[in-house]
PDB file of N, CA and C in Angstrom:
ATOM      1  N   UNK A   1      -8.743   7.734  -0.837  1.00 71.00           N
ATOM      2  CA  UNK A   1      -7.567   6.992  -1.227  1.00 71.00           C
ATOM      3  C   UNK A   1      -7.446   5.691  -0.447  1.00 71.00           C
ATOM      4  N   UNK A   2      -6.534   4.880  -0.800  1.00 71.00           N
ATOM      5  CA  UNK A   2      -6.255   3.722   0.369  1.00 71.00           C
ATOM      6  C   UNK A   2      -5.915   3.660   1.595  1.00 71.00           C
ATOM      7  N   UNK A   3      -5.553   4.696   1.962  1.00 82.00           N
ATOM      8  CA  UNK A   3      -5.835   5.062   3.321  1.00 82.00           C
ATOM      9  C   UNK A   3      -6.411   5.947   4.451  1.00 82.00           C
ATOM     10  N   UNK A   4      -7.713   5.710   3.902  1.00 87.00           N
ATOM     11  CA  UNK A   4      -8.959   6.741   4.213  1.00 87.00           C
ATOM     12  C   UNK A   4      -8.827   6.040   5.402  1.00 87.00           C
ATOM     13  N   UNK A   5      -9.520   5.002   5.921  1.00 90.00           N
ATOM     14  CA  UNK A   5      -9.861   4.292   6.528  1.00 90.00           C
ATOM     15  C   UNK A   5      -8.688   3.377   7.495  1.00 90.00           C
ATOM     16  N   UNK A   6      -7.661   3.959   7.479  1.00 90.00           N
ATOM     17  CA  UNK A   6      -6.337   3.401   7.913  1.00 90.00           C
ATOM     18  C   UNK A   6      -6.541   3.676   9.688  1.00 90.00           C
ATOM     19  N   UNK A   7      -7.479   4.872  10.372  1.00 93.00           N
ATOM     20  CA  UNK A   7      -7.516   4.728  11.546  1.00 93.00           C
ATOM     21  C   UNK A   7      -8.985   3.944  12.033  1.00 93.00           C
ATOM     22  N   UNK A   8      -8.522   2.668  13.007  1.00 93.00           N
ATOM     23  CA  UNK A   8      -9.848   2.276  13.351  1.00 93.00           C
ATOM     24  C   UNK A   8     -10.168   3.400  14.309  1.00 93.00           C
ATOM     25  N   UNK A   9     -10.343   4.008  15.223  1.00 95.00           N
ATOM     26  CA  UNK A   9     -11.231   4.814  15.404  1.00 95.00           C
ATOM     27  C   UNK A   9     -12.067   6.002  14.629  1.00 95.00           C
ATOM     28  N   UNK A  10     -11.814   6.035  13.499  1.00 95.00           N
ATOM     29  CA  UNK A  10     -12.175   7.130  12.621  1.00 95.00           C
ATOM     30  C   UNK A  10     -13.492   5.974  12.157  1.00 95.00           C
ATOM     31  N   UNK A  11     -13.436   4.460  11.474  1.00 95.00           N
ATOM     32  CA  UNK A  11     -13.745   3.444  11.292  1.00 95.00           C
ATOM     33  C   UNK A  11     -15.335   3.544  11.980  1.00 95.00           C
ATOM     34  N   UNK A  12     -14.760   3.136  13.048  1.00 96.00           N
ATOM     35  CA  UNK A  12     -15.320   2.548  13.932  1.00 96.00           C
ATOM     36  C   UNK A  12     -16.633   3.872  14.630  1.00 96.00           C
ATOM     37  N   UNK A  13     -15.935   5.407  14.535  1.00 97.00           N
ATOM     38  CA  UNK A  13     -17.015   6.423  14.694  1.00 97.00           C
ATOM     39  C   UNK A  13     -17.733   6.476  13.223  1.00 97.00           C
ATOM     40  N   UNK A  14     -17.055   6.253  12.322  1.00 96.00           N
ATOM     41  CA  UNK A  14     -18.210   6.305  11.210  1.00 96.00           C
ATOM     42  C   UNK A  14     -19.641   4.942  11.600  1.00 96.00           C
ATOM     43  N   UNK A  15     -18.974   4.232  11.648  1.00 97.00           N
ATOM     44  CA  UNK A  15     -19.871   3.356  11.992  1.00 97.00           C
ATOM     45  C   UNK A  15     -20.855   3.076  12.961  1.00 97.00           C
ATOM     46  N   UNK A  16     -20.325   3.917  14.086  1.00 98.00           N
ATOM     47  CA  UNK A  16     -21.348   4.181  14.897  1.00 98.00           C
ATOM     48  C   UNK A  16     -22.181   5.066  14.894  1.00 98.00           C
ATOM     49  N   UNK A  17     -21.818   6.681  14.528  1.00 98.00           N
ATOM     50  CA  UNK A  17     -22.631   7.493  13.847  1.00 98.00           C
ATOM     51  C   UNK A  17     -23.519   7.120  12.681  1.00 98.00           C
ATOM     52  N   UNK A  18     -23.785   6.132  11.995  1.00 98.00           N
ATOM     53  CA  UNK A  18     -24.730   5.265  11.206  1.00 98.00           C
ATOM     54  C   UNK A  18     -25.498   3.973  11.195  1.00 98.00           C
ATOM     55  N   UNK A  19     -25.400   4.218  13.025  1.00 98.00           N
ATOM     56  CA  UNK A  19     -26.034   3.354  13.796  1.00 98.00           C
ATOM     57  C   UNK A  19     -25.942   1.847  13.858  1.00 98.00           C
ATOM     58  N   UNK A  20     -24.432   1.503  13.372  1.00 98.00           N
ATOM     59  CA  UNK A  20     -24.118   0.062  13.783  1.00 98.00           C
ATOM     60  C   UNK A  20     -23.268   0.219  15.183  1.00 98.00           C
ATOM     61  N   UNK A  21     -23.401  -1.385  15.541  1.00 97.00           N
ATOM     62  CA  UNK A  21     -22.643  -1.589  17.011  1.00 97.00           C
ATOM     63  C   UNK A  21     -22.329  -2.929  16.831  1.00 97.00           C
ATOM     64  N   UNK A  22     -21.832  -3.321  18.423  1.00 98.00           N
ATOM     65  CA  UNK A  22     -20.982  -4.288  18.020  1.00 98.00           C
ATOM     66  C   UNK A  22     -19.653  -4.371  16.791  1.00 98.00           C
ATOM     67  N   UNK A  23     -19.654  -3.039  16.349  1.00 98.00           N
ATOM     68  CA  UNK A  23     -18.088  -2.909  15.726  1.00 98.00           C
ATOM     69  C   UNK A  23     -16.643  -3.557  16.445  1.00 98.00           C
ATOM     70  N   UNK A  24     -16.301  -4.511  15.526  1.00 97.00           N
ATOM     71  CA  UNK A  24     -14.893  -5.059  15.346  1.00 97.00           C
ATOM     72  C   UNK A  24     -13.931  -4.631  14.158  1.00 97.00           C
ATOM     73  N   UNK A  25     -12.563  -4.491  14.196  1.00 96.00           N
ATOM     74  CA  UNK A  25     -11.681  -4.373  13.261  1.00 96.00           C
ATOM     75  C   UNK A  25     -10.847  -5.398  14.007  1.00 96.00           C
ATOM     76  N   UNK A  26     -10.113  -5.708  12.684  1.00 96.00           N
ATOM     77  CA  UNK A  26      -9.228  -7.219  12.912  1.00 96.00           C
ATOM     78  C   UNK A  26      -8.658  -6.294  12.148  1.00 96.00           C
ATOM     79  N   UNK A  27      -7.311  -6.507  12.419  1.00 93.00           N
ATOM     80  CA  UNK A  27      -6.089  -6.041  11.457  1.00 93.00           C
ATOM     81  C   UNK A  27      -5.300  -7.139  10.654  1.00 93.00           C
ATOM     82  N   UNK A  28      -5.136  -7.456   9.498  1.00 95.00           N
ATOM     83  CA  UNK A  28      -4.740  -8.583   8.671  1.00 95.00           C
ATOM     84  C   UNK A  28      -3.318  -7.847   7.430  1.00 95.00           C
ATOM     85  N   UNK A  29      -2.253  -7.981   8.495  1.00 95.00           N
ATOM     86  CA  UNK A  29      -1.160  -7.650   8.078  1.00 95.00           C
ATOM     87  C   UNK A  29      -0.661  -8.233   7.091  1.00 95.00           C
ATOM     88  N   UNK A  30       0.369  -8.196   5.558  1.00 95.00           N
ATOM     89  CA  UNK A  30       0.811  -9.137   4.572  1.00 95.00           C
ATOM     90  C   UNK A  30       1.469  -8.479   4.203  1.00 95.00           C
ATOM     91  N   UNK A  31       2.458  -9.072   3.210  1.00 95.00           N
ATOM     92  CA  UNK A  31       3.482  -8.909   2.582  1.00 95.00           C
ATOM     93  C   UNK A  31       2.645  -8.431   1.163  1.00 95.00           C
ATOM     94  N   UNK A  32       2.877  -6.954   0.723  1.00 94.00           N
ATOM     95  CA  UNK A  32       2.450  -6.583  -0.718  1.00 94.00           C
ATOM     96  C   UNK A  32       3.737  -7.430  -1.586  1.00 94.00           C
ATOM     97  N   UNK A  33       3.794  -7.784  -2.622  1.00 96.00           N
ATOM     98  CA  UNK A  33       4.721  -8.089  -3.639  1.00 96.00           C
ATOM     99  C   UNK A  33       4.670  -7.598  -4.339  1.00 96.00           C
ATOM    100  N   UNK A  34       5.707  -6.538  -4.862  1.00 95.00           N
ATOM    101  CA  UNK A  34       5.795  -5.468  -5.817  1.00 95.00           C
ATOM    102  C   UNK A  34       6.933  -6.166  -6.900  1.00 95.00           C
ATOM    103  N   UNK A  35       7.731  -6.620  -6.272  1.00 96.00           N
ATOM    104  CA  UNK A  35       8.805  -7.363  -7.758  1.00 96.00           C
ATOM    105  C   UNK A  35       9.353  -8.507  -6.807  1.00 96.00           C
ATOM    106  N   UNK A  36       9.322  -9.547  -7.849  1.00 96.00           N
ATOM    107  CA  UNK A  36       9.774 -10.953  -8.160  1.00 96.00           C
ATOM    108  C   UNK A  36      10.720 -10.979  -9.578  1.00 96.00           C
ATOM    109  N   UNK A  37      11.208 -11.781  -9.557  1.00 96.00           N
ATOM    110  CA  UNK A  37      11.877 -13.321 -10.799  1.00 96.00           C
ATOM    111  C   UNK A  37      13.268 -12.627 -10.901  1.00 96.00           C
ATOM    112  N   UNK A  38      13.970 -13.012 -12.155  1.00 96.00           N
ATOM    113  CA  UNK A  38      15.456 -12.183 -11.928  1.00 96.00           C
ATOM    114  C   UNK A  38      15.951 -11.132 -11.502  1.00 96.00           C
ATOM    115  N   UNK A  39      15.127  -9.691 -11.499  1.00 97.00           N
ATOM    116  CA  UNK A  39      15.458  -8.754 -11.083  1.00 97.00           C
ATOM    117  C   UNK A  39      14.282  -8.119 -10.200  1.00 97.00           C
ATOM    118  N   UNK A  40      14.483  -8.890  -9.030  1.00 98.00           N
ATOM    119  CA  UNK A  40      12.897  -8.315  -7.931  1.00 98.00           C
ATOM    120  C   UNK A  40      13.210  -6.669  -7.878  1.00 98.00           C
ATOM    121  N   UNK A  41      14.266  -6.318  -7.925  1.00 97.00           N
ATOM    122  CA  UNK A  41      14.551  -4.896  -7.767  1.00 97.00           C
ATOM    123  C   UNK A  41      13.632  -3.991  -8.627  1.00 97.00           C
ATOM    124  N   UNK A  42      14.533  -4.682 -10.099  1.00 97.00           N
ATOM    125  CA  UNK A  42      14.186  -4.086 -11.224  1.00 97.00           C
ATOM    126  C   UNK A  42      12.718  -4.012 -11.158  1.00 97.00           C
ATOM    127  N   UNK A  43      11.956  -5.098 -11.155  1.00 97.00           N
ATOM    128  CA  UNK A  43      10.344  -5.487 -11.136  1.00 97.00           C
ATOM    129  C   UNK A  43       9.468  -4.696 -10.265  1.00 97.00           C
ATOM    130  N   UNK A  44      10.053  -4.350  -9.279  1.00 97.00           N
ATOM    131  CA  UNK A  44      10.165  -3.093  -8.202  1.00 97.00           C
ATOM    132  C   UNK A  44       9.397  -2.133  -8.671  1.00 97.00           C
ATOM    133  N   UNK A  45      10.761  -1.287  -9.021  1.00 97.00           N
ATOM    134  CA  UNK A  45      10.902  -0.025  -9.761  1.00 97.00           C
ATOM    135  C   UNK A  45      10.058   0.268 -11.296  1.00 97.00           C
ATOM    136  N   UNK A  46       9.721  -0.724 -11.381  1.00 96.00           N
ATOM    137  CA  UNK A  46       9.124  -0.607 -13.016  1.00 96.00           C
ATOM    138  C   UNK A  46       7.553  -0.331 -12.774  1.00 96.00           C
ATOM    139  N   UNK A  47       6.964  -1.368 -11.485  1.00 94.00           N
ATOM    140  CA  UNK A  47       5.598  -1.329 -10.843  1.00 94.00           C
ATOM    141  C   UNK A  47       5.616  -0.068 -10.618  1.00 94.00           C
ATOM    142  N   UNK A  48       6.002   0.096  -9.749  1.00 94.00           N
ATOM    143  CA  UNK A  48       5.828   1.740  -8.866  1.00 94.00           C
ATOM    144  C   UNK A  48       6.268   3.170  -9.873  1.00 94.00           C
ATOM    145  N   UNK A  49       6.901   2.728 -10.616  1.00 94.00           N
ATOM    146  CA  UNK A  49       6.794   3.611 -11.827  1.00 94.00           C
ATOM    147  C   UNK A  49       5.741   3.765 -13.014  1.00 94.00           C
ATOM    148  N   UNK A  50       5.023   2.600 -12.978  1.00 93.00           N
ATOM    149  CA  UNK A  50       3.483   1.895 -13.995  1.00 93.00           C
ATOM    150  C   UNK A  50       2.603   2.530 -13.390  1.00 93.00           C
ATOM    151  N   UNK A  51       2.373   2.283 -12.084  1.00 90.00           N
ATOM    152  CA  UNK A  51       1.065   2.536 -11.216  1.00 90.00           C
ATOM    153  C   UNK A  51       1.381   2.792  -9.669  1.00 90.00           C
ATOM    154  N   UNK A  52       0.445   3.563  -9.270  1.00 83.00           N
ATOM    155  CA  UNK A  52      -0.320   4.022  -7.783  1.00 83.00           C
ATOM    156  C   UNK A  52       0.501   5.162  -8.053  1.00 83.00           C
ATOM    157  N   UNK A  53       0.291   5.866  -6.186  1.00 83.00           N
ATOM    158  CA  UNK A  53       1.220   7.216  -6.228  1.00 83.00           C
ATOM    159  C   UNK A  53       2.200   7.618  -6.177  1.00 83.00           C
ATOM    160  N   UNK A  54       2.891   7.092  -6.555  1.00 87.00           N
ATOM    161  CA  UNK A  54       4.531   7.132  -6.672  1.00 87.00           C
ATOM    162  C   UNK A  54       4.523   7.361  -8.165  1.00 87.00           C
ATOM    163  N   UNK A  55       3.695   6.904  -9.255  1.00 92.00           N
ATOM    164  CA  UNK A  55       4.091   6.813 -10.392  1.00 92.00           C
ATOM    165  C   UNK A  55       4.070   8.274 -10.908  1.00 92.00           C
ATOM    166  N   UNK A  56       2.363   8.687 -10.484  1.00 91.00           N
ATOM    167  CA  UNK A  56       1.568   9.647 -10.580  1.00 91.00           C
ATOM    168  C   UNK A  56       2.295  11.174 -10.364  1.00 91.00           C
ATOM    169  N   UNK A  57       2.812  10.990  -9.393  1.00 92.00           N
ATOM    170  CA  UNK A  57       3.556  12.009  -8.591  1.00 92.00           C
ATOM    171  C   UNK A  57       5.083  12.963  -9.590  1.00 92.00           C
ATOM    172  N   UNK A  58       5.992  11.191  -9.812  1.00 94.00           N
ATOM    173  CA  UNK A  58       6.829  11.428 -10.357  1.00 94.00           C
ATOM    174  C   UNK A  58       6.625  12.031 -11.953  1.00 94.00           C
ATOM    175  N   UNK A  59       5.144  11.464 -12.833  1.00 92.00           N
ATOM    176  CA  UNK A  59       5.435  12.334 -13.908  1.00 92.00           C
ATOM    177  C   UNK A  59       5.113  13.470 -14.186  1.00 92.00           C
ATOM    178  N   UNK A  60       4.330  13.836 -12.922  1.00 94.00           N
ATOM    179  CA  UNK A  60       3.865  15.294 -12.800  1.00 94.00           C
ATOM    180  C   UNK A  60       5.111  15.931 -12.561  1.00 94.00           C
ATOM    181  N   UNK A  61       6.147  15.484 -11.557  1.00 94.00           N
ATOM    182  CA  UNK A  61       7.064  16.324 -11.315  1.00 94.00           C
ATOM    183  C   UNK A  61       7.810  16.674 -12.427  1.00 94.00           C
ATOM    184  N   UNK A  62       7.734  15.939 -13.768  1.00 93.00           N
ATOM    185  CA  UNK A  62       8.547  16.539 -14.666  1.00 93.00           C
ATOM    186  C   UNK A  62       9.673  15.542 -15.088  1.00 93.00           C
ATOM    187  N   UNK A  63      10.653  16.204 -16.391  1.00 94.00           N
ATOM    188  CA  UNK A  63      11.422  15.270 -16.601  1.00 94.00           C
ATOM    189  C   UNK A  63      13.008  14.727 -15.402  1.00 94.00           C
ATOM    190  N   UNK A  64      13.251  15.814 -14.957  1.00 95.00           N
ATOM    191  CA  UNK A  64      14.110  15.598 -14.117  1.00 95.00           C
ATOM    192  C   UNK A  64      14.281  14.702 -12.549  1.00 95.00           C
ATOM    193  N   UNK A  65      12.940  14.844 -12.219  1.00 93.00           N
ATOM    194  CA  UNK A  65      12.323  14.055 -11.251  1.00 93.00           C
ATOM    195  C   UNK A  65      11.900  12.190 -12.215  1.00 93.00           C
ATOM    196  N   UNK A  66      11.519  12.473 -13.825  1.00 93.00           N
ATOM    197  CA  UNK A  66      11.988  10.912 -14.070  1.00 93.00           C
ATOM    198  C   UNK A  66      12.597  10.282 -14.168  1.00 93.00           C
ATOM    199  N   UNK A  67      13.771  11.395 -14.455  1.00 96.00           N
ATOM    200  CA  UNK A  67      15.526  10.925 -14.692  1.00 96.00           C
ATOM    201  C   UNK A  67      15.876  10.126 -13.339  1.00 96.00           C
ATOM    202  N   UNK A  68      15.265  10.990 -12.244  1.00 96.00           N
ATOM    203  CA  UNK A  68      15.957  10.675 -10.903  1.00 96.00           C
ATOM    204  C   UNK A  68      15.260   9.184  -9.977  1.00 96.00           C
ATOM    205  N   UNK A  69      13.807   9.503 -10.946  1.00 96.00           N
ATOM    206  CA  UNK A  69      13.389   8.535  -9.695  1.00 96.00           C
ATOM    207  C   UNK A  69      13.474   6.688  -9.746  1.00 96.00           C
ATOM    208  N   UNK A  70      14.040   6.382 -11.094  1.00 96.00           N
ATOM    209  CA  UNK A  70      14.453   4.821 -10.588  1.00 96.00           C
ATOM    210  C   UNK A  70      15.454   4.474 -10.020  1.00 96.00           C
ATOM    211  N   UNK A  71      16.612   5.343 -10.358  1.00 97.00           N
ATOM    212  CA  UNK A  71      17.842   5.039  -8.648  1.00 97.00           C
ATOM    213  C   UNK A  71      17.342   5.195  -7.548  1.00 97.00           C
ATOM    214  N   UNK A  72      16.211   6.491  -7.608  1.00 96.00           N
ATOM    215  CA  UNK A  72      15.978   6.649  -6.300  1.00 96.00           C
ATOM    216  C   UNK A  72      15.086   5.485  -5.650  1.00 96.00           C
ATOM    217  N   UNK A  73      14.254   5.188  -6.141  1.00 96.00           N
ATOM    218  CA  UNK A  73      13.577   3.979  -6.185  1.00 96.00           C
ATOM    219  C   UNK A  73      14.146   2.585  -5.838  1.00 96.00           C
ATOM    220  N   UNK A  74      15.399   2.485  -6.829  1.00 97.00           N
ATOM    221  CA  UNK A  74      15.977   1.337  -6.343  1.00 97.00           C
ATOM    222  C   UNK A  74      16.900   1.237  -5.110  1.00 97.00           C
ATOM    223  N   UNK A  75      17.278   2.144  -4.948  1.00 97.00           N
ATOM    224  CA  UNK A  75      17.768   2.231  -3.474  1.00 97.00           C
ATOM    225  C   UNK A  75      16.746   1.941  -2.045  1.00 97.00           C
ATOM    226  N   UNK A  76      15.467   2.898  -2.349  1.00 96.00           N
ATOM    227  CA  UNK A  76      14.564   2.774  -1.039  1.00 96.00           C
ATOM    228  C   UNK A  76      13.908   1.462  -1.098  1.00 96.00           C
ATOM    229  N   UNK A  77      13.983   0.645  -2.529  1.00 97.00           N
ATOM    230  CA  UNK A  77      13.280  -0.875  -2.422  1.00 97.00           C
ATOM    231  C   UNK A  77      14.174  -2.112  -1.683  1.00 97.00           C
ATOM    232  N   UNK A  78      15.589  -1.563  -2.506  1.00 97.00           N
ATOM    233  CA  UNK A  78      16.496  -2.649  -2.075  1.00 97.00           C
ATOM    234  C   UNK A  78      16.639  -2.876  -0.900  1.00 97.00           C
ATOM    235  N   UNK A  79      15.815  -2.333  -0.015  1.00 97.00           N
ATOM    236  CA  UNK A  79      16.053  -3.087   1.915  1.00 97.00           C
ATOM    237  C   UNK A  79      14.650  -4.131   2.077  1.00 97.00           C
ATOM    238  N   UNK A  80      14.056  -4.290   0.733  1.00 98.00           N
ATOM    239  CA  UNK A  80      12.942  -5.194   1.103  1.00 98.00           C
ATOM    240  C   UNK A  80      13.269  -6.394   0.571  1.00 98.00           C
ATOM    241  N   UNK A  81      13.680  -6.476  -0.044  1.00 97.00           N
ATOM    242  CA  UNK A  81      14.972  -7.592  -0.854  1.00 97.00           C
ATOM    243  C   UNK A  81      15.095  -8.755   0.013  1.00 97.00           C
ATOM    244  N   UNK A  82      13.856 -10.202  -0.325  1.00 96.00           N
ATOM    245  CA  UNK A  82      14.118 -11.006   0.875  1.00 96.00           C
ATOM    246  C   UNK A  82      13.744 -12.457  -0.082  1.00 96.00           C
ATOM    247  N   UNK A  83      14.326 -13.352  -0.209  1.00 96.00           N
ATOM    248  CA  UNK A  83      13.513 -14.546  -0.506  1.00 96.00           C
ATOM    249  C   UNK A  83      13.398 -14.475  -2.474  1.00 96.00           C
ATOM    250  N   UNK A  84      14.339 -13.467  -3.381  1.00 96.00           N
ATOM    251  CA  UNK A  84      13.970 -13.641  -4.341  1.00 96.00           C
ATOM    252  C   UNK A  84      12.398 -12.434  -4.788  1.00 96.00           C
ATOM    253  N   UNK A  85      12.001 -11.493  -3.447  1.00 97.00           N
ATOM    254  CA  UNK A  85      11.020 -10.701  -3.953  1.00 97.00           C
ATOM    255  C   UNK A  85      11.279  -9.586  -3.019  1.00 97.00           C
ATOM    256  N   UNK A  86      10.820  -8.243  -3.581  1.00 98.00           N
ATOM    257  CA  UNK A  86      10.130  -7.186  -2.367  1.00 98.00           C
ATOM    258  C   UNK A  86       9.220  -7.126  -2.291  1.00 98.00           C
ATOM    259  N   UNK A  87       9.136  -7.328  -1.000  1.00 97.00           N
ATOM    260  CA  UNK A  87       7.606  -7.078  -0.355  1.00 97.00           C
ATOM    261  C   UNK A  87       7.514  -6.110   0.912  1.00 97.00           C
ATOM    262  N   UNK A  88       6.890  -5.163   0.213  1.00 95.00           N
ATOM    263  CA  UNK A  88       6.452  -4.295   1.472  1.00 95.00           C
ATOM    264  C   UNK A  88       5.351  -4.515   2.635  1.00 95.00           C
ATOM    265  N   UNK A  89       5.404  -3.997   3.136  1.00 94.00           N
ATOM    266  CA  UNK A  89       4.609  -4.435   4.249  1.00 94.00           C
ATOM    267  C   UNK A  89       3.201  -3.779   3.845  1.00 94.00           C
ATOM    268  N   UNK A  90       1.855  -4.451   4.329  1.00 91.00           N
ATOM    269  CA  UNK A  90       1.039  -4.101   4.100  1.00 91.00           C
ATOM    270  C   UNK A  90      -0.039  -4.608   5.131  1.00 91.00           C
ATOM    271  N   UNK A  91      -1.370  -4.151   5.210  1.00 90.00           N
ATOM    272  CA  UNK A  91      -2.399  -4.140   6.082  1.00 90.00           C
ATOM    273  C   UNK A  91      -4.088  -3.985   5.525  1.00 90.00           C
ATOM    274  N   UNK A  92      -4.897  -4.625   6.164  1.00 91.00           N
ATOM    275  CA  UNK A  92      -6.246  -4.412   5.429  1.00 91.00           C
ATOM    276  C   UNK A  92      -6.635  -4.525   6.935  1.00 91.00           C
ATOM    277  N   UNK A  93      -7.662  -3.970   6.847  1.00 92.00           N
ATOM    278  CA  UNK A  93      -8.750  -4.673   8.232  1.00 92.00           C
ATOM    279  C   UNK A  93     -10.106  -5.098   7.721  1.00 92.00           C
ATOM    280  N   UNK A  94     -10.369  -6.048   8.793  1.00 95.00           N
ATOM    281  CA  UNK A  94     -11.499  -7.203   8.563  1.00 95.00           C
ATOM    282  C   UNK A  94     -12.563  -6.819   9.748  1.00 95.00           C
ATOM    283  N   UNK A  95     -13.690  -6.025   9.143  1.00 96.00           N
ATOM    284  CA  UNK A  95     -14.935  -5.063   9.811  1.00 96.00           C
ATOM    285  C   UNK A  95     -16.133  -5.719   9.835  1.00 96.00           C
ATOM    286  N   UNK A  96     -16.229  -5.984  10.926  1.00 97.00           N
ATOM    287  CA  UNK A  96     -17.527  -6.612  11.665  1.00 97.00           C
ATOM    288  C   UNK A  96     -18.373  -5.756  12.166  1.00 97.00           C
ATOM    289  N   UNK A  97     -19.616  -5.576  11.867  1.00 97.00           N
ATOM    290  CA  UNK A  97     -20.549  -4.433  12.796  1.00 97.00           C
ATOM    291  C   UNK A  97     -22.234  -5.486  12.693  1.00 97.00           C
ATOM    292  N   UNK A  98     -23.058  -4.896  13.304  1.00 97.00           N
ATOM    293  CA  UNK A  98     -23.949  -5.795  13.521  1.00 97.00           C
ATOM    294  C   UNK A  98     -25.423  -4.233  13.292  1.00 97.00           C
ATOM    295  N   UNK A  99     -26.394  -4.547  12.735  1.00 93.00           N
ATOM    296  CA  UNK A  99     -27.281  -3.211  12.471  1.00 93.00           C
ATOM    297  C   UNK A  99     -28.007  -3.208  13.513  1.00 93.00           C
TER     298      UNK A  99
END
């Protein structure tokens, strides 16, 4: 999943157990943007209801869990609410190793 690789030391022993060195991770923090334009909320809730695991989750859970989950949704987005967008916080790392 997308966060297989979320611990650099897990990273960084794979990588050495396959005989690279000189391993670096840079951490390159950003703003995900999940909703923009009149209703960043709305735009929000509609993404995370379209796609990844939030979407996935909720239609497995059934109809009652779909009923529930765009209030619920719009409540836990609306504290990202900054500038006209939400943006969650997000992270990649930038992996340097040498063979």
């Amino acid at each position: 999943g997308p966060f297989a690789f979320a611990d650099p030391a897990r990273v960084n022993a794979i990588l050495a157990d396959a005989g690279w060195h000189d391993i670096a991770l840079l951490p390159l923090p950003f703003k995900m943007v999940v909703g923009e334009g009149e209703d960043p909320v709305g735009s929000a809730v509609h993404f995370n209801l379209r796609i990844g695991p939030a979407a996935r989750l909720i239609r497995e859970a059934g109809p009652v869990a779909e009923a529930a989950a765009p209030g619920l949704l719009r409540a836990a987005l609306q504290p990202y609410l900054a500038d006209g967008q939400i943006g969650l916080p997000g992270a990649v790392w930038l992996v340097t190793a040498r063979a």
